[in-house]
Tab-separated table of C-alpha atoms in Angstrom:
chain	number	residue	atom	x	y	z
S	224	UNK	CA	-19.484	-34.945	-52.214
S	225	UNK	CA	-21.852	-33.657	-49.483
S	226	UNK	CA	-22.406	-35.748	-46.352
S	227	UNK	CA	-25.074	-35.235	-43.797
S	228	UNK	CA	-25.741	-36.130	-40.477
S	229	UNK	CA	-29.169	-37.592	-39.265
S	230	UNK	CA	-29.972	-37.843	-35.764
S	231	UNK	CA	-33.130	-39.314	-34.195
S	232	UNK	CA	-33.556	-38.770	-30.436
S	233	UNK	CA	-36.214	-40.947	-28.392
S	234	UNK	CA	-37.062	-40.625	-24.731
S	235	UNK	CA	-37.936	-44.283	-23.284
S	236	UNK	CA	-41.066	-44.245	-21.150
S	237	UNK	CA	-41.438	-46.910	-18.525
S	238	UNK	CA	-43.485	-50.079	-19.103
S	239	UNK	CA	-46.872	-48.350	-18.153
S	240	UNK	CA	-46.260	-45.320	-20.505
S	241	UNK	CA	-45.159	-42.964	-17.611
S	242	UNK	CA	-42.172	-40.974	-18.123
S	243	UNK	CA	-39.097	-41.805	-15.692
S	244	UNK	CA	-37.505	-39.558	-13.058
S	245	UNK	CA	-34.233	-40.133	-14.815
S	246	UNK	CA	-34.756	-40.156	-18.366
S	247	UNK	CA	-33.654	-42.843	-20.653
S	248	UNK	CA	-32.713	-41.354	-23.818
S	249	UNK	CA	-31.662	-43.262	-27.094
S	250	UNK	CA	-29.605	-41.465	-29.794
S	251	UNK	CA	-29.469	-42.792	-33.383
S	252	UNK	CA	-26.943	-41.134	-35.328
S	253	UNK	CA	-26.267	-41.393	-39.054
S	254	UNK	CA	-24.015	-40.138	-41.689
S	255	UNK	CA	-24.856	-40.584	-45.554
S	256	UNK	CA	-24.748	-39.444	-48.820
S	257	UNK	CA	-27.933	-40.722	-49.946
S	258	UNK	CA	-30.367	-38.394	-51.524
S	259	UNK	CA	-33.353	-39.940	-49.155
S	260	UNK	CA	-35.155	-38.040	-46.669
S	261	UNK	CA	-34.188	-38.637	-42.916
S	262	UNK	CA	-37.164	-41.054	-42.652
S	263	UNK	CA	-36.095	-43.238	-45.367
S	264	UNK	CA	-32.523	-43.264	-44.482
S	265	UNK	CA	-33.084	-44.313	-41.183
S	266	UNK	CA	-35.383	-47.180	-42.317
S	267	UNK	CA	-32.679	-48.270	-44.589
S	268	UNK	CA	-30.122	-48.382	-41.750
S	269	UNK	CA	-32.648	-50.582	-39.539
S	270	UNK	CA	-32.939	-52.961	-42.424
S	271	UNK	CA	-29.272	-53.221	-42.901
S	272	UNK	CA	-28.471	-56.340	-41.080
S	273	UNK	CA	-31.907	-58.115	-41.807
S	274	UNK	CA	-30.338	-60.191	-44.952
S	275	UNK	CA	-26.879	-61.052	-43.159
S	276	UNK	CA	-28.758	-62.107	-39.994
S	277	UNK	CA	-31.185	-64.605	-42.034
S	278	UNK	CA	-28.130	-65.629	-44.146
S	279	UNK	CA	-25.970	-66.292	-40.957
S	280	UNK	CA	-28.790	-68.455	-39.457
S	281	UNK	CA	-29.405	-70.380	-42.576
S	282	UNK	CA	-25.705	-71.240	-42.253
S	283	UNK	CA	-25.961	-72.372	-38.544
S	284	UNK	CA	-28.991	-74.783	-39.342
S	285	UNK	CA	-27.135	-76.354	-42.321
S	286	UNK	CA	-23.864	-76.564	-40.246
S	287	UNK	CA	-22.052	-74.765	-42.911
S	288	UNK	CA	-18.540	-73.421	-42.413
S	289	UNK	CA	-17.661	-69.771	-41.822
């Protein structure tokens, strides 16, 4: 099995779009054996918790246990 690493590095700008003197850098690193390209893998990673989050919110609203 082949496992790839995918990195996404983002430099965060100030609210008015100016580079900061001390840059804030965000790094997203994934390990995957899926045959998707990097963009598709990152998109799937970002969507991974949306179903569980909605399910958890629904359970809270219904006062369901666990």
